[in-house]
Short mmCIF file of C-alpha atoms in Angstrom, two decimals:
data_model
loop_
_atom_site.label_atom_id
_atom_site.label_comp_id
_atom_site.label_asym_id
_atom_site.label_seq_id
_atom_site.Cartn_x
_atom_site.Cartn_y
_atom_site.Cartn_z
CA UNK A 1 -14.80 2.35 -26.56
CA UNK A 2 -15.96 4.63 -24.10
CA UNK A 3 -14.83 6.09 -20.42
CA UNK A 4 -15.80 3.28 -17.86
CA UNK A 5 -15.47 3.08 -14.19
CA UNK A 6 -15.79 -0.04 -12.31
CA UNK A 7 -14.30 -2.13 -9.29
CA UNK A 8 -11.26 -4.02 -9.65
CA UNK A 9 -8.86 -6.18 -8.24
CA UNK A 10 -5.17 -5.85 -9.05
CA UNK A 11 -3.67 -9.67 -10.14
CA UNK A 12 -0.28 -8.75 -11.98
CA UNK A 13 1.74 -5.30 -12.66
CA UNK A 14 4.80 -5.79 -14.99
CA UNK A 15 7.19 -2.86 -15.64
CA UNK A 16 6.72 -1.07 -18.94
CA UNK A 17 10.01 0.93 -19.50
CA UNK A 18 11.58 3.35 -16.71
CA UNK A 19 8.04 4.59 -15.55
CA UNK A 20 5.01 2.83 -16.71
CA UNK A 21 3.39 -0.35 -15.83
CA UNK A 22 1.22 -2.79 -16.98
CA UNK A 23 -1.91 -3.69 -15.05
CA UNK A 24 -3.92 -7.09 -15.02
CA UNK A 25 -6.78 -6.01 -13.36
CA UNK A 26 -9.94 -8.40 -12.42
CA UNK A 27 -13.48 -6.72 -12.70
CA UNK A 28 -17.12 -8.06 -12.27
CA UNK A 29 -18.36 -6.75 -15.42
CA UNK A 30 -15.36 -6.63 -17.94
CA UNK A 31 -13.69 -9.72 -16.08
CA UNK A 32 -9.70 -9.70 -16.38
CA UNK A 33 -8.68 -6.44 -18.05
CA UNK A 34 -5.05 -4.91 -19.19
CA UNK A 35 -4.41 -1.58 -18.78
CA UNK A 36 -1.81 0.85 -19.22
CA UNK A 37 -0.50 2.89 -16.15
CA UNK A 38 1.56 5.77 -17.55
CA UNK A 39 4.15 7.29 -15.48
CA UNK A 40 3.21 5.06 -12.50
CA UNK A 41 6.73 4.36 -11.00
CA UNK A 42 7.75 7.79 -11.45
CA UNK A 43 4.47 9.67 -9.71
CA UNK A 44 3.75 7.20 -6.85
CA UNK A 45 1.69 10.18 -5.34
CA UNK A 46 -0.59 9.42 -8.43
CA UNK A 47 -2.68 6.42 -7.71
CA UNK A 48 -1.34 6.16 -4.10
CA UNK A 49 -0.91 2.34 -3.19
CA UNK A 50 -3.50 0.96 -6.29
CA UNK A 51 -1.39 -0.51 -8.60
CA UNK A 52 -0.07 -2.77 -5.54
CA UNK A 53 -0.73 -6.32 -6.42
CA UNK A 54 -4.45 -8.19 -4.49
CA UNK A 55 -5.34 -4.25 -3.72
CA UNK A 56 -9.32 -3.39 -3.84
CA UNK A 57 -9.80 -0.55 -6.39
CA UNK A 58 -12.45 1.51 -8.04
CA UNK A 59 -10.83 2.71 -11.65
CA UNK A 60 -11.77 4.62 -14.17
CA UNK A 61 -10.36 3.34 -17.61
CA UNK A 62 -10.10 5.64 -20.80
CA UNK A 63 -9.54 3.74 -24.34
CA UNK A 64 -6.65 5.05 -25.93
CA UNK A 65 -4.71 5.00 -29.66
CA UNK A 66 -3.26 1.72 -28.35
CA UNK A 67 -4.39 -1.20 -27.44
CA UNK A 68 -4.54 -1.13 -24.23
CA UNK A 69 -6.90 1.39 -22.38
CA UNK A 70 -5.25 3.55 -20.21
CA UNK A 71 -5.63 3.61 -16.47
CA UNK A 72 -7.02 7.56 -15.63
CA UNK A 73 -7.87 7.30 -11.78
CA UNK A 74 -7.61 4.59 -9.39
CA UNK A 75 -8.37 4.63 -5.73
CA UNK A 76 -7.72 2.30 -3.22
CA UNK A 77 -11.05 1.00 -1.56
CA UNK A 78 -9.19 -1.71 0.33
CA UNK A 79 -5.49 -2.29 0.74
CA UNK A 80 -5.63 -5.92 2.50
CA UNK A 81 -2.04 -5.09 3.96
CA UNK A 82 -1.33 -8.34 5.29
CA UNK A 83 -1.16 -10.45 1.93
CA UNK A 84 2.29 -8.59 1.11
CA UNK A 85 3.38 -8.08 4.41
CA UNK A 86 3.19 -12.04 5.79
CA UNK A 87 4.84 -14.31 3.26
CA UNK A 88 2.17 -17.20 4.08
CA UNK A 89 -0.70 -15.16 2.59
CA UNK A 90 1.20 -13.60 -0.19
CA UNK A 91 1.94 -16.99 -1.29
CA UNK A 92 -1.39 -18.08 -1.49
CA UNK A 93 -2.90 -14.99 -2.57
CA UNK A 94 -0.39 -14.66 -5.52
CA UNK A 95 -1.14 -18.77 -6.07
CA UNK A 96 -5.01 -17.74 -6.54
CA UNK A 97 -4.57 -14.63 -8.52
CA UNK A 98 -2.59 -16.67 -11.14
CA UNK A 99 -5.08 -19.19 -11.44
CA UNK A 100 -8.13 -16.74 -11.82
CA UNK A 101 -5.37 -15.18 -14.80
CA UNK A 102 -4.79 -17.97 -16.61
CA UNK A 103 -8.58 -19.32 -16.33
CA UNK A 104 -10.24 -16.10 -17.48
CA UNK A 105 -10.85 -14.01 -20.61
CA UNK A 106 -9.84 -10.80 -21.54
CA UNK A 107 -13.23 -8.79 -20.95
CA UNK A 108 -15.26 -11.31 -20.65
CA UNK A 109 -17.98 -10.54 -17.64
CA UNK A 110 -17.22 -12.78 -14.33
CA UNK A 111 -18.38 -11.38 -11.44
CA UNK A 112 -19.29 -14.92 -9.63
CA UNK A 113 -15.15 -15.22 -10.15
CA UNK A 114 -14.64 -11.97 -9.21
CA UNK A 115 -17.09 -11.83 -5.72
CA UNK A 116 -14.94 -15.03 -5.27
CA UNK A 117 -11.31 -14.12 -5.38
CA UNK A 118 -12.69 -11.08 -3.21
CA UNK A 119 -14.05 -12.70 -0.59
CA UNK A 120 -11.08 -15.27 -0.46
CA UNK A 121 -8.37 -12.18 -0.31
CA UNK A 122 -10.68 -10.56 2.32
CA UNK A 123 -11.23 -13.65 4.68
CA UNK A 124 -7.51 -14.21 4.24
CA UNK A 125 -6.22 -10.84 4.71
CA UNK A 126 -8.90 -10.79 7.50
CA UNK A 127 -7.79 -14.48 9.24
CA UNK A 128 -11.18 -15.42 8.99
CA UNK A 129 -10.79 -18.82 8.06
CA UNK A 130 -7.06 -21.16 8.23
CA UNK A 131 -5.38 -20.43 5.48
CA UNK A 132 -5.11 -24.33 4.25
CA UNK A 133 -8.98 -24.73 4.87
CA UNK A 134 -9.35 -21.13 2.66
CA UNK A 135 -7.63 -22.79 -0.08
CA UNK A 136 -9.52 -25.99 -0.42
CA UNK A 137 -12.57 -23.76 -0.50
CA UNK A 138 -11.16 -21.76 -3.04
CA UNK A 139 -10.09 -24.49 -5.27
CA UNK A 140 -13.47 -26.24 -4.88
CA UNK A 141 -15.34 -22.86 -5.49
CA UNK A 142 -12.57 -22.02 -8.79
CA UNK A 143 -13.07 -25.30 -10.64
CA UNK A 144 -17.19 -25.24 -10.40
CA UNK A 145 -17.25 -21.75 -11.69
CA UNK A 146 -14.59 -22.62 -14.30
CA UNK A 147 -16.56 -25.47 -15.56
CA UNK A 148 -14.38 -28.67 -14.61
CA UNK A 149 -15.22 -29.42 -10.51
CA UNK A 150 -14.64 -33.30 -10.85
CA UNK A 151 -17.53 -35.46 -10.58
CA UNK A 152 -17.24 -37.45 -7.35
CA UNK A 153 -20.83 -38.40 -6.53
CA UNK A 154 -20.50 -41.81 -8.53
CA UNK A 155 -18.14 -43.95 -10.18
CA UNK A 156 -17.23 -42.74 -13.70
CA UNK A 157 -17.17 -46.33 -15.26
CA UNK A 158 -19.90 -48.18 -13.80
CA UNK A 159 -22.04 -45.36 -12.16
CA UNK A 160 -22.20 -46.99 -8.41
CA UNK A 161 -22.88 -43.71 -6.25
CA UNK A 162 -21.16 -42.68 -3.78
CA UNK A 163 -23.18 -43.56 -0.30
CA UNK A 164 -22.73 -44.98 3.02
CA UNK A 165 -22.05 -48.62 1.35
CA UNK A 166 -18.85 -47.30 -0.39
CA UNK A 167 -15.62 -48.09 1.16
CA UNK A 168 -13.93 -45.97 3.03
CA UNK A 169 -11.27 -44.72 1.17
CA UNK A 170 -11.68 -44.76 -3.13
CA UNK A 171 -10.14 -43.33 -5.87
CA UNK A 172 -10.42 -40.34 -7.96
CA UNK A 173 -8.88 -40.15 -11.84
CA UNK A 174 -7.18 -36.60 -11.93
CA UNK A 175 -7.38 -36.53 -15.64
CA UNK A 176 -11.11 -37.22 -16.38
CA UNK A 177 -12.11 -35.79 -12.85
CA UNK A 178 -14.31 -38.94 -11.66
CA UNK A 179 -14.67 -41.19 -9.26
CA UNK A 180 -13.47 -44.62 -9.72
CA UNK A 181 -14.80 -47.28 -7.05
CA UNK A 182 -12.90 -50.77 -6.26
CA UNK A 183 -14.23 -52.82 -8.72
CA UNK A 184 -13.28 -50.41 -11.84
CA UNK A 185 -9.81 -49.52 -10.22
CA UNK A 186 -8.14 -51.80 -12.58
CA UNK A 187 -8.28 -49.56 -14.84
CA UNK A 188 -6.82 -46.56 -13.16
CA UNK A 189 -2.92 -46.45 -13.73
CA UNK A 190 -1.99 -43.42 -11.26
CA UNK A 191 -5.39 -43.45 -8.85
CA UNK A 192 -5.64 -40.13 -6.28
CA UNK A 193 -6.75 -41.49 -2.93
CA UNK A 194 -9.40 -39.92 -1.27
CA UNK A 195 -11.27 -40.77 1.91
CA UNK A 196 -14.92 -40.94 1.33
CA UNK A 197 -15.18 -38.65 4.05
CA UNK A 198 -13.12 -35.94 2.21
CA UNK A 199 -15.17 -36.05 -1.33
CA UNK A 200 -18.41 -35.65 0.78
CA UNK A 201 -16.48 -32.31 2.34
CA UNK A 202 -15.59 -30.95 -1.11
CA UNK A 203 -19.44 -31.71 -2.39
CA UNK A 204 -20.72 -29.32 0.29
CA UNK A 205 -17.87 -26.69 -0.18
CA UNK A 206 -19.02 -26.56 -3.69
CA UNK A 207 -22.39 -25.16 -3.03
CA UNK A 208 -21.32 -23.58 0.35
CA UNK A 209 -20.71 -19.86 0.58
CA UNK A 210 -17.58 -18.63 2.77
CA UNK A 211 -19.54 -17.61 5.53
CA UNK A 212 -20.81 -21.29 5.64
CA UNK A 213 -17.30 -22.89 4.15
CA UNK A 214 -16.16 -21.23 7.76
CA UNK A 215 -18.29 -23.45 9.78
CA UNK A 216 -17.26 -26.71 8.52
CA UNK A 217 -14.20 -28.79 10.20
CA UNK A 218 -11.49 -30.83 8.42
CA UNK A 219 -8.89 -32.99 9.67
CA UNK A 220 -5.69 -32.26 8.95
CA UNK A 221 -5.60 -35.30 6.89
CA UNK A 222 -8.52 -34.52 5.34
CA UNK A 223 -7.40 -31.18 4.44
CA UNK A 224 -3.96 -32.65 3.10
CA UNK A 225 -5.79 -35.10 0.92
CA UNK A 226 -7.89 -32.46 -0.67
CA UNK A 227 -5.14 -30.09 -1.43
CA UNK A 228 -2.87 -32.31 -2.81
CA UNK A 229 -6.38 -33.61 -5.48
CA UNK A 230 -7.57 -29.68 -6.18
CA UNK A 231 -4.07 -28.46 -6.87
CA UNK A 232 -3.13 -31.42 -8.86
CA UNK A 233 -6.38 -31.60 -10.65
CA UNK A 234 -6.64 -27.61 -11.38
CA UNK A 235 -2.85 -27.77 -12.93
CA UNK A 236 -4.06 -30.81 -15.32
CA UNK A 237 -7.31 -29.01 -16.23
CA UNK A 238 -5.69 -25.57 -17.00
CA UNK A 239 -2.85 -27.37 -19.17
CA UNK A 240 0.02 -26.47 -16.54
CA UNK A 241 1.22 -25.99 -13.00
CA UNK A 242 0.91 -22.24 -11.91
CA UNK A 243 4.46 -21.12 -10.65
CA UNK A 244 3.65 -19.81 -7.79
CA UNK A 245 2.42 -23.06 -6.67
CA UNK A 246 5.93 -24.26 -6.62
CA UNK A 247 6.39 -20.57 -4.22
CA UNK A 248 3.52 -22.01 -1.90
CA UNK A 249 4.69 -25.67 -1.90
CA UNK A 250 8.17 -24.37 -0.66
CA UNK A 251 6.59 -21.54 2.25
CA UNK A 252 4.72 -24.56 3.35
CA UNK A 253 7.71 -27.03 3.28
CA UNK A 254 9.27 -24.39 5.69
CA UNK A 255 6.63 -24.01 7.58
CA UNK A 256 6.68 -27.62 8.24
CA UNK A 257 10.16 -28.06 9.37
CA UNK A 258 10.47 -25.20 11.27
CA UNK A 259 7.34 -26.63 13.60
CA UNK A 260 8.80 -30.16 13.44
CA UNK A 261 12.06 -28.67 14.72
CA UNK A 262 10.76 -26.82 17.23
CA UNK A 263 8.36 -29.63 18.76
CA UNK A 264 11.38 -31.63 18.61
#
């Protein structure tokens, strides 16, 4: 394998005896990518701030005798500071980072994942857009580029479409992904309620880019009803619940008493 250089996006480091590390990197045209940092811990001087996790990077990999090829240079084209220094956003961005993981191959081109996750870390880093609203968009944008965004424009048994003669509020299946509509409810044993309203928000986020994903404006019930769908749906569809949803669920839970407390 030759020398290549490339942008990247750091998603895990795990020790590798007293000095090294492991990388999980994320790249547009070799997708996610392991790599072996050698003396890392010990010469911090050496890649100055890169092997940080959700850092921007342009690296230059070198194949090696082992498996793994061997990180040679790595500088930092954009630190986004605030997703380790403000709990919130680390949360989330360590939330999204494991999902991209777990839902990509090793060197297998992504960049439509990778322009993703980048412009999600960016707008977030950047405050751009709520953090709640930045997930749903996220979520949305993950599961249509992974393959599985749920099919909510009609019902999946008898194929009634969703339009401005459906009820208000129907149901969603979170294992097959569809829609299920009043009459077919039956036989749903666990439905997912969704306002119409809310399935005709996450139809537009999934063609909408961020700049226009910024414009649009959810309730906060609306928003509460999508995230609790996408995060429920994603876990089923990748085979398990990421743990650092269980991180984000409990930030938020704080987050929630502390400004019920202090309203009160």
């Amino acid at each position: 394998m030759a020398d290549y250089s490339t942008s990247a996006i750091t998603l895990r480091r795990i020790p590798y005896g007293d000095y090294d590390l492991v990388l999980t990197l994320l790249t547009p045209d070799h997708g996610k990518v392991s790599v072996f940092a050698r003396s890392a811990k010990k010469d911090a001087r050496r890649f100055s701030g890169a092997t940080e996790p959700f850092s921007v990077l342009k690296v230059l990999f070198r194949s090696g005798r082992g498996k793994l090829p061997t990180l040679a240079e790595a500088a930092l084209v954009d630190p986004l500071p605030t997703l380790r220094a403000d709990l919130h956003k680390a949360a989330y961005a360590s939330y999204w980072s494991e999902l991209v993981c777990a839902g990509s191959e090793e060197g297998a081109p992504q960049p439509a994942v990778y322009g993703l996750l980048h412009d999600a870390l960016t707008a977030l880093d950047r405050d751009a857009l709520g953090k709640t609203a930045l997930n749903v968009f996220f979520l949305s944008k993950f599961a249509g580029l992974s393959g599985f965004f749920p099919e909510l424009t009609c019902c999946r048994s008898c194929r009634i479409p969703l339009d401005d003669n459906a009820p208000p509020v129907v149901a969603v299946d979170i294992a097959s992904g569809g829609m299920v509509c009043e009459r077919c409810l039956s036989s749903l044993p666990r439905p997912c309620r969704i306002s119409k309203g809310t399935i005709k928000a996450l139809l537009w986020l999934g063609t909408a880019d961020i700049q226009k994903a910024s414009r649009i404006r959810f309730t906060p019930a609306s928003l509460e009803e999508a995230v609790r769908f996408l995060e429920a749906f994603i876990s089923h569809h990748l085979g398990h619940q990421a743990r650092s949803l269980a991180f984000l669920t409990h930030i938020r839970s704080r987050r929630e008493e502390g400004r019920t407390h202090h309203v009160g």
